[in-house]
Coordinates of C-alpha atoms and ligand atoms in Angstrom, one line a residue:
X1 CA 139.5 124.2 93.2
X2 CA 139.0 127.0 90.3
X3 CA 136.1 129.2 90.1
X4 CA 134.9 126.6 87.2
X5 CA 134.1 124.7 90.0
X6 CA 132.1 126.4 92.5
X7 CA 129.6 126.0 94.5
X8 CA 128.1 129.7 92.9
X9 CA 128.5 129.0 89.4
X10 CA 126.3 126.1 90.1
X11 CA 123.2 127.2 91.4
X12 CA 120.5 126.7 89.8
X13 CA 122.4 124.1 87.5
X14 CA 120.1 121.5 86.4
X15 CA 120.1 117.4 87.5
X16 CA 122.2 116.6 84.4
X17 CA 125.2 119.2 85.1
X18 CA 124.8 118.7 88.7
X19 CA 125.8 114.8 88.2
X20 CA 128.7 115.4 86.0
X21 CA 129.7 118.7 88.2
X22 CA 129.0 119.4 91.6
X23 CA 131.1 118.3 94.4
X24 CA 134.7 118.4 92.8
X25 CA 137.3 120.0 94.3
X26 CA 140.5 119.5 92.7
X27 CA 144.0 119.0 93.8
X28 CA 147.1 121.4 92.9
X29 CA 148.2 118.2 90.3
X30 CA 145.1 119.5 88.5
X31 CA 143.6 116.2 87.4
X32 CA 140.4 116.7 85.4
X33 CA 138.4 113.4 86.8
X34 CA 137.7 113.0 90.3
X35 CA 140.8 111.4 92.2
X36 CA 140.6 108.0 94.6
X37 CA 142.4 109.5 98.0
X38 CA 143.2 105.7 99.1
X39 CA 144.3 106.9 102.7
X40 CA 143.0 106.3 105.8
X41 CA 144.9 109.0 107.7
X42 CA 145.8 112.6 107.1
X43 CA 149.2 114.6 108.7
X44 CA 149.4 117.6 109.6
X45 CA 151.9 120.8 109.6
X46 CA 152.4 121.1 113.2
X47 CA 151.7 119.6 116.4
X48 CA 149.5 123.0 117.1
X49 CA 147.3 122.2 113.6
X50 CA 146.8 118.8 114.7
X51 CA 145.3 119.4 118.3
X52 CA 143.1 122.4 116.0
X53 CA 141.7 119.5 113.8
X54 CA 140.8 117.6 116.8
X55 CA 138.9 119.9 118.3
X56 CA 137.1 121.0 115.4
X57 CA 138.4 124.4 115.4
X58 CA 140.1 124.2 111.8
X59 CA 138.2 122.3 108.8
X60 CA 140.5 119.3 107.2
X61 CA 140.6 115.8 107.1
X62 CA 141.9 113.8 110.1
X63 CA 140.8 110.2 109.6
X64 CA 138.9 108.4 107.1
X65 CA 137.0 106.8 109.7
X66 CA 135.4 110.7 109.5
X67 CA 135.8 112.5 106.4
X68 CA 137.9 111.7 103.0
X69 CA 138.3 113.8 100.1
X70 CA 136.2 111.3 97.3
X71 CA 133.7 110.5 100.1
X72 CA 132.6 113.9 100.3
X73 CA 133.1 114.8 97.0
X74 CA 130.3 112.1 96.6
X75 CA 128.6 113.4 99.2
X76 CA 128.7 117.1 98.2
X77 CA 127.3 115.7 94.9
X78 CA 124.3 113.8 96.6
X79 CA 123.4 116.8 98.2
X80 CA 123.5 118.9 94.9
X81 CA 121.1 116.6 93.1
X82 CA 119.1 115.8 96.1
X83 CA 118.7 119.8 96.7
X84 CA 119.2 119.1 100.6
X85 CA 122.0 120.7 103.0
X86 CA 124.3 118.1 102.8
X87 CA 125.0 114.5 102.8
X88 CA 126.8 111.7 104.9
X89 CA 127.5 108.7 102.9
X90 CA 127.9 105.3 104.7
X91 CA 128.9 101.3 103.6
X92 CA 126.0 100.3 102.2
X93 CA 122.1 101.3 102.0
X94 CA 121.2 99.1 105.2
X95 CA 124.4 101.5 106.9
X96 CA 122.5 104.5 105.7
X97 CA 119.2 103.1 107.6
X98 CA 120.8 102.3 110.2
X99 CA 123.4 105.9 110.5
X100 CA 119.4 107.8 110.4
X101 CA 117.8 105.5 112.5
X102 CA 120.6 105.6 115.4
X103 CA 121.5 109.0 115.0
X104 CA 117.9 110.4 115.6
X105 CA 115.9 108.3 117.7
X106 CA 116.0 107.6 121.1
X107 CA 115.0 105.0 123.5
X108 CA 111.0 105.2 124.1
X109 CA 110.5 107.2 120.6
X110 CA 108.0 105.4 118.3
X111 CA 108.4 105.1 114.4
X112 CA 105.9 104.3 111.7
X113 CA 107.4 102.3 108.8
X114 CA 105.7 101.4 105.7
X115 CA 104.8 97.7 105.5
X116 CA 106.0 98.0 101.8
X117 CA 109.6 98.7 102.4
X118 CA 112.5 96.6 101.6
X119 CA 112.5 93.2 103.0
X120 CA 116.0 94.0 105.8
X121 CA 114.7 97.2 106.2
X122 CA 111.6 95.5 108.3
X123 CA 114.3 93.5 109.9
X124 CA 116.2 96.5 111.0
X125 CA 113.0 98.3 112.6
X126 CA 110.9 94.9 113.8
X127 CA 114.3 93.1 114.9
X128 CA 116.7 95.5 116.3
X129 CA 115.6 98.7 116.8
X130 CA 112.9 97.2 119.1
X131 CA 115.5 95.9 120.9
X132 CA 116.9 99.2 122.5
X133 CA 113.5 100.7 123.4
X134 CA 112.4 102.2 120.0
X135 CA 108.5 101.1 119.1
X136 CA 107.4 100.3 116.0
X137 CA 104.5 99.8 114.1
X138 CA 104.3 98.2 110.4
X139 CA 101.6 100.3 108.3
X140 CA 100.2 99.7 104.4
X141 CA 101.8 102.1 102.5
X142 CA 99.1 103.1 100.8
X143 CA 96.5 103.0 103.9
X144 CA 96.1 106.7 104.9
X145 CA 93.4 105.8 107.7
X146 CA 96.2 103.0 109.2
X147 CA 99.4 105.9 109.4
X148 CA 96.6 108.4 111.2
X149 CA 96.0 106.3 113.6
X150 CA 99.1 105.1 114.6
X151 CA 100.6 108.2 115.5
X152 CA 101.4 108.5 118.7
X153 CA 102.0 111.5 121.5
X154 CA 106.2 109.7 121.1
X155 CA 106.0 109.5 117.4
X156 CA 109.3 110.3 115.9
X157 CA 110.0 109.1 112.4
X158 CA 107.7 108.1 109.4
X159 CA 109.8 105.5 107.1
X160 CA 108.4 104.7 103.4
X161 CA 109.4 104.1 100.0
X162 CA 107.8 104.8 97.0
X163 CA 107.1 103.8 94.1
X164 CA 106.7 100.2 96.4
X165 CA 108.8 97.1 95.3
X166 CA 107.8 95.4 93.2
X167 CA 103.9 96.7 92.6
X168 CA 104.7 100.2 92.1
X169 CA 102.7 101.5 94.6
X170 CA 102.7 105.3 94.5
X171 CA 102.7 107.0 98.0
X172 CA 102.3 111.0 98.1
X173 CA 105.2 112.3 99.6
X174 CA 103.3 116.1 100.1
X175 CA 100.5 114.7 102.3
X176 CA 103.3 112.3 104.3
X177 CA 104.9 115.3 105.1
X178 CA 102.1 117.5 106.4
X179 CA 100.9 114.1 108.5
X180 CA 104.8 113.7 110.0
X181 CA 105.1 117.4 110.6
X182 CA 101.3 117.6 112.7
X183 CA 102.9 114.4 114.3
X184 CA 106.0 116.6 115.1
X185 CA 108.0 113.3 113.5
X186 CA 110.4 113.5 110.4
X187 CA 109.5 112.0 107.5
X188 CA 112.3 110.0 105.9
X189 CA 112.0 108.5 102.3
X190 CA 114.2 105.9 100.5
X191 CA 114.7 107.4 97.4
X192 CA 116.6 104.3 96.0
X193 CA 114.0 103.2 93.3
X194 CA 113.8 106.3 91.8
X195 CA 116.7 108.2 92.5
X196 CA 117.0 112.1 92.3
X197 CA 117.3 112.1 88.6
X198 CA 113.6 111.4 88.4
X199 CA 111.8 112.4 92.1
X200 CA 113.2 114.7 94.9
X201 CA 111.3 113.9 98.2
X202 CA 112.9 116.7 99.6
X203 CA 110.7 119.2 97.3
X204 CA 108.0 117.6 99.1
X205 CA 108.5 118.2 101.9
X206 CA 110.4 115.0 103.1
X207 CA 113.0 115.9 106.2
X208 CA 115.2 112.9 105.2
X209 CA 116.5 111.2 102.1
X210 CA 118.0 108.3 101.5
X211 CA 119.6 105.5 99.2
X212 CA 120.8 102.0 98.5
X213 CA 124.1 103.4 96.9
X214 CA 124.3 99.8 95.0
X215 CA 121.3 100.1 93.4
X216 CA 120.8 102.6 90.5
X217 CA 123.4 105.2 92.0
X218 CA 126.2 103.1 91.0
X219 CA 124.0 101.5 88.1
X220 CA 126.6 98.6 87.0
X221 CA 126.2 96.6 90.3
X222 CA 130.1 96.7 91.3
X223 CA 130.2 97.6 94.8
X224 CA 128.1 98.6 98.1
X225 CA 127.5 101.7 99.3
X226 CA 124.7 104.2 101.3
X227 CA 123.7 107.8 101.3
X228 CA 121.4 110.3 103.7
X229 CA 120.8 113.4 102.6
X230 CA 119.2 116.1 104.7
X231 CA 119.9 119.5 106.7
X232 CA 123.0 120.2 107.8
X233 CA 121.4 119.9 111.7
X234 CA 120.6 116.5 111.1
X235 CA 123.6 115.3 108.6
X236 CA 126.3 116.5 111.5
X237 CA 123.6 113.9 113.8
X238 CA 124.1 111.3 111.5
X239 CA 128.0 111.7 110.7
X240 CA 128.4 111.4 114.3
X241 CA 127.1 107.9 114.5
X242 CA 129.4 107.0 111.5
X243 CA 132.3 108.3 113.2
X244 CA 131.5 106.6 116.4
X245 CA 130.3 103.9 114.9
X246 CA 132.7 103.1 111.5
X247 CA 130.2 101.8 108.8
X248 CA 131.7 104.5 106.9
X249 CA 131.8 104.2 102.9
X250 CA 134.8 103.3 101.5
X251 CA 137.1 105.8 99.0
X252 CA 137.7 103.2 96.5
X253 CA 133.1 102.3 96.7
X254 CA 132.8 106.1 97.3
X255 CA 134.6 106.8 93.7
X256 CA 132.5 103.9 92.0
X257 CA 129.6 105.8 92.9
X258 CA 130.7 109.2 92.3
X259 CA 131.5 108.3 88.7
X260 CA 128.4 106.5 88.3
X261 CA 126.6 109.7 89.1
X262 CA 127.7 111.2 85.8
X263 CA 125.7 109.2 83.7
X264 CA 123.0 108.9 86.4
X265 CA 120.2 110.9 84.1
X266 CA 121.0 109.0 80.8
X267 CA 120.9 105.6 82.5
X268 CA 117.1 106.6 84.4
X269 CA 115.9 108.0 80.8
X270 CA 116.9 104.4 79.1
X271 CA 115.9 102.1 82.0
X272 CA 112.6 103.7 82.2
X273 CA 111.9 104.0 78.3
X274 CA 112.6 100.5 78.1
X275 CA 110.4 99.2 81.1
X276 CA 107.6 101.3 80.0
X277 CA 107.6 99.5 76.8
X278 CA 108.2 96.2 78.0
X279 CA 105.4 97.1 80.7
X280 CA 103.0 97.6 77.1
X281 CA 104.2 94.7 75.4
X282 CA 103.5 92.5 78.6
X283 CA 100.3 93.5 78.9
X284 CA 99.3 92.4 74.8
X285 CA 100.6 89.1 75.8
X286 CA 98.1 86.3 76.2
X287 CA 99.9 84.5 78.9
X288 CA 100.3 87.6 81.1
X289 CA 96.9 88.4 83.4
X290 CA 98.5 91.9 84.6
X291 CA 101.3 94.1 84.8
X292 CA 102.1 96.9 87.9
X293 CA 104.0 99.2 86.4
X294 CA 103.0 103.0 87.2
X295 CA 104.1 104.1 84.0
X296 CA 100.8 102.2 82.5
X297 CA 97.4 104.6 82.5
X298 CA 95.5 102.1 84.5
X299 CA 97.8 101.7 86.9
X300 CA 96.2 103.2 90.3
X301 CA 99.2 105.2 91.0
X302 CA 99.5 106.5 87.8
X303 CA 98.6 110.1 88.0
X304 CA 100.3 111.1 91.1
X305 CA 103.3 109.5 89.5
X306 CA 103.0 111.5 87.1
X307 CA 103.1 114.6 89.3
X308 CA 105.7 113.2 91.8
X309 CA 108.3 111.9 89.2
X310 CA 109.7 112.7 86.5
X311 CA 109.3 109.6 84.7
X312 CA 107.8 106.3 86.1
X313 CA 111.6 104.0 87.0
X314 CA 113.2 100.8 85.8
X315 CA 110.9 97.9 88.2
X316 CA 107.8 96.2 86.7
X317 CA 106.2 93.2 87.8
X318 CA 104.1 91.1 86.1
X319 CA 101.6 88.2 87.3
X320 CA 101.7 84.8 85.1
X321 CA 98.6 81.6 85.4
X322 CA 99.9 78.6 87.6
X323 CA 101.0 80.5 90.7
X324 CA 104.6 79.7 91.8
X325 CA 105.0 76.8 88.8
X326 CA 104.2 78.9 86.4
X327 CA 106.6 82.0 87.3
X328 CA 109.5 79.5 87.9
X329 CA 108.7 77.7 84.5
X330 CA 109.0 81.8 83.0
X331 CA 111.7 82.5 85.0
X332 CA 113.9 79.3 84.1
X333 CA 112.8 79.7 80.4
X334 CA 114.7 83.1 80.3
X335 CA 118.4 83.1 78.8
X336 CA 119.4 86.8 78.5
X337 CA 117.7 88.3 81.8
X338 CA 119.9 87.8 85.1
X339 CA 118.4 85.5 87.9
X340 CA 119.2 87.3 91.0
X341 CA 117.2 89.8 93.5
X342 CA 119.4 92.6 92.5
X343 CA 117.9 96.0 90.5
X344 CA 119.3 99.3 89.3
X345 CA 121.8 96.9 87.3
X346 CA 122.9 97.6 83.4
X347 CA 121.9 94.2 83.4
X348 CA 118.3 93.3 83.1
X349 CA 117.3 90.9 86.4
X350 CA 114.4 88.8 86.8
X351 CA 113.5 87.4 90.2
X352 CA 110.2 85.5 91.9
X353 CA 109.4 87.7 94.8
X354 CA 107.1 85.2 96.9
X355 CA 110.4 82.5 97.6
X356 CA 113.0 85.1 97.5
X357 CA 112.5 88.8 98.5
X358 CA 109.2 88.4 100.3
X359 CA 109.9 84.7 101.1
X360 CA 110.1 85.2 105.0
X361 CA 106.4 86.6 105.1
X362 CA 103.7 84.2 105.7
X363 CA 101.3 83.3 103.0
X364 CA 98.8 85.5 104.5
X365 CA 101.1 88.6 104.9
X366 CA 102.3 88.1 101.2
X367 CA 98.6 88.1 100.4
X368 CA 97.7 91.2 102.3
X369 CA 100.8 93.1 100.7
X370 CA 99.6 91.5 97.1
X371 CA 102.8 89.4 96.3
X372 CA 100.8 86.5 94.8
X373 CA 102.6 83.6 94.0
X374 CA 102.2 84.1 90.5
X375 CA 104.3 87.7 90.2
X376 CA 107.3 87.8 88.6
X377 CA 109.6 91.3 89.0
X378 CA 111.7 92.6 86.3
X379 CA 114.3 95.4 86.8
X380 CA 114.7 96.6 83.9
X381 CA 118.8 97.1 82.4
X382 CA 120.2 99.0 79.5
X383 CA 119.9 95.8 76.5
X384 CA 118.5 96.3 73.6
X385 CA 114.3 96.2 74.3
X386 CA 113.5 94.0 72.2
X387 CA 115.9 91.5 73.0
X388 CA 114.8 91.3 76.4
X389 CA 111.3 91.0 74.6
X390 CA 112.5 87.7 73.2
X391 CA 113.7 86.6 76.4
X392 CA 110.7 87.0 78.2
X393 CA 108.7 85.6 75.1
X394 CA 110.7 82.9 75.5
X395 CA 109.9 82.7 79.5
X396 CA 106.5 82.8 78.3
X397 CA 106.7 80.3 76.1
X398 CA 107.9 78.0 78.8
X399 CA 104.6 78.1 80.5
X400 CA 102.7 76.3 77.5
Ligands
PLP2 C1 118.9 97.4 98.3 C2 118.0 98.3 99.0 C3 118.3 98.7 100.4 C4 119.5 98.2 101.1 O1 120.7 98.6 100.5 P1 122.1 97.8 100.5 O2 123.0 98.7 99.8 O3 121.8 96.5 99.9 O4 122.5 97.7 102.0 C5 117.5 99.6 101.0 N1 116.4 100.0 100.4 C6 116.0 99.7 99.1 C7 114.8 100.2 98.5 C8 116.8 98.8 98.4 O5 116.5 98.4 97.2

C-alpha cells in the first residue's frame, strides 16, 4: 500500500476513479494490477499471533472460508462505489440473498417482497424462508396502497428491485425507505439491473444493497458471483453467516469481478445508449405494438427514472402480434442476438419471458404482473446498434 492508494486521497473521488481505484492494497512485489491470492489458508509468525487472529484481537487473514486479500479488495471496491460502510461478497447473487436474508431475520419476523423480483428470488422467500418461521407476503411493486397494508407490528425487511425485469417498472426508493423505517424494517434493494454506476439506493435511503455479481458487475458473463453492501453493523451480521455458512466467493470469481469493475462506467454508458436507441427504433416499427423501456418519455416510470438514475440501463422489452407464436417466430428469426435468459452480457441476449423466466407463474399471475405472451426482453450488449437493428429486423421479418 502507498499513499497513492488510500482510502484519503479517495474521498470524494467520482464512480469512474472509484472503479479503476478503490480497494487496492498492494503487495511488497509491487504489482500494478490487482493480484489473484489463490490460497485458502494463511500462516502465521508465531503460535502467540495465531491464537490473536482467532480471537479477533489482531486484523489478518486466517482462512479463506473468512476473508482473502482479492475478495476484499472487491469488496472494499463495492463499498466505494456503492457509498455504504462496507461490503461482504458471497458465491453468487442468490448467496448474497440468502447471506442478508439469514443473517438478519429471525424466526417469526415478517418480510415484504416485491412481486416483481427475480424469478429464484420468489423461491428463496415463498419456498424456504417460510420454512424456518419467517412470513412472507408477495406485493406489486408498484402498488403503494398493497406494501401499506401489509406491514405488520413483526415486519422486518422490505425486498424490491427496480427498474423491474423486464417492464422497467420504476419503484421510488426515497418513499420505500421512509415506509420501511415507520415500519422499523430495513429496506434492501437489488441493485443488479442498474448497478452503482448509474443509481445508489443507498443515497436514498435504502439500509441494504445488493447484487447479481454475474450480471453487469462482471459484464462478459464468465463466472458467478454476489455482493451486499451496507453498514459496517450489518456487513459484520452478514459475514458471519458466510463464515458459518461457506457460500463465500471465490478469489479466482472475486478477481473476474474486481477487474470488470474498471470498465464498469463505460460499459453502463454504451449498454444504455444502445438500448435507448434500439428502444426508438422498436417503437417506429410496424410489427412492434409497444416497447417498456424507461428510457422512452411515455414510459410511466420515466420521470422518476430520470431523477433516481443516472441513465435509464441496458433491459427493454418489447410486445410483438400473435402472442407466444409470434415472439418465438421473432426470436428464432434472430442470428446475431444470444438465446439465453442471461443479461448484463457484452453479448446482446434475447429471451421469451412467459416460457422461460416467468414460465412457473400461472397464466393469471403472468397476467397480473403484465408478462403477456407476446413480450419479448432484450438485454442489451456492446455490438455495434445497428447490427443488432438488422437482427431484430430480421426477427421481425420472421413474423410476416
Ligand atoms: C441473476 C439475478 C439474481 C441472482 O443472481 P445469481 O448470480 O444468478 O445467483 C438476483 N437478482 C437479479 C435481479 C438477477 O438478475
Amino acid at each position: 500500500m502507498t499513499d497513492r492508494d488510500s482510502s484519503d486521497v479517495l474521498a470524494g473521488a467520482r464512480i469512474e476513479t472509484l472503479a479503476v481505484r478503490a480497494g487496492i492494497s498492494r503487495s511488497p512485489e509491487g504489482e500494478h494490477s490487482e493480484p489473484i491470492y489463490t490460497t485458502s489458508s494463511y500462516i502465521f509468525n508465531s503460535a502467540a499471533e495465531a491464537a490473536a487472529r482467532f480471537a479477533g484481537e489482531q486484523p489478518g487473514n486466517v482462512y479463506s472460508r473468512y476473508t482473502n486479500p482479492t475478495v476484499r479488495g472487491f469488496e472494499e471496491r463495492m463499498a466505494a462505489l456503492e457509498g455504504g460502510e462496507a461490503a461482504v461478497a458471497a458465491a453468487s447473487g442468490m448467496a448474497a440473498i440468502l447471506a442478508t436474508a439469514m443473517a438478519l431475520l429471525s424466526a417469526g419476523d415478517h418480510v415484504i417482497c416485491s412481486r416483481d423480483v427475480f424469478g429464484t428470488t420468489t423461491n428463496l422467500f415463498g419456498k424456504y424462508l417460510t420454512r424456518f418461521g419467517v412470513q412472507v407476503d408477495f406485493v406489486p411493486l408498484l402498488d403503494a396502497d398493497a406494501w401499506r397494508a401489509a406491514v405488520k407490528p413483526n415486519t422486518a425487511m422490505l425486498f424490491l428491485e427496480t427498474p423491474s425485469n423486464p417492464l422497467n417498472e420504476v419503484a421510488d426508493i426515497a418513499a420505500f425507505a421512509a415506509l420501511a423505517k415507520d415500519a422499523g424494517a430495513l429496506l434492501v434493494v437489488d441493485n443488479t439491473f442498474c448497478t452503482p454506476a448509474l443509481q445508489r439506493p443507498l443515497d436514498f435511503g435504502a439500509d441494504i444493497v445488493l447484487h447479481s455479481g454475474t450480471k453487469f458487475l462482471d459484464g462478459q458473463g464468465r463466472c458467478m458471483g454476489g455482493v451486499v453492501v451496507g453498514s459496517r453493523e450489518h456487513m459484520a451480521e452478514v459475514m458471519t453467516f458466510l463464515r458459518t455458512c461457506g457460500p463465500s466467493l471465490s478469489p479466482f470469481n472475486a478477481w473476474v469481478l474486481f477487474k470488470g469493475l474498471e470498465t464498469l462506467g463505460l460499459r453502463m454508458e454504451a449498454h444504455c445508449r444502445s438500448t435507448l436507441a434500439l428502444a426508438r427504433w422498436l417503437q417506429a416499427q410496424p410489427e412492434v405494438q409497444r416497447v417498456f423501456y424507461a428510457g422512452l418519455e411515455d414510459h410511466p416510470g420515466h420521470t422518476l427514472a430520470a431523477r433516481q438514475q443516472s441513465a435509464f440501463g441496458g433491459v427493454l422489452a418489447f410486445e410483438v402480434g400473435r402472442g407466444r407464436e409470434g415472439a418465438w417466430r421473432c426470436i428464432d428469426g434472430t442470428r446475431i442476438l444470444s438465446l439465453t435468459a442471461n443479461l448484463g452480457d457484452a453479448k446482446s441476449t434475447i429471451v421469451h419471458p412467459a416460457t422461460t423466466t416467468h414460465g412457473r407463474l400461472t397464466p393469471e399471475q403472468r397476467a397480473e404482473a403484465g408478462i403477456s405472451d407476446g413480450l419479448i426482453r432484450v438485454a442489451v450488449g456492446l455490438e455495434h446498434v445497428d447490427d443488432l437493428k438488422a437482427d431484430l429486423r430480421r426477427g421481425l421479418d420472421a413474423l410476416a
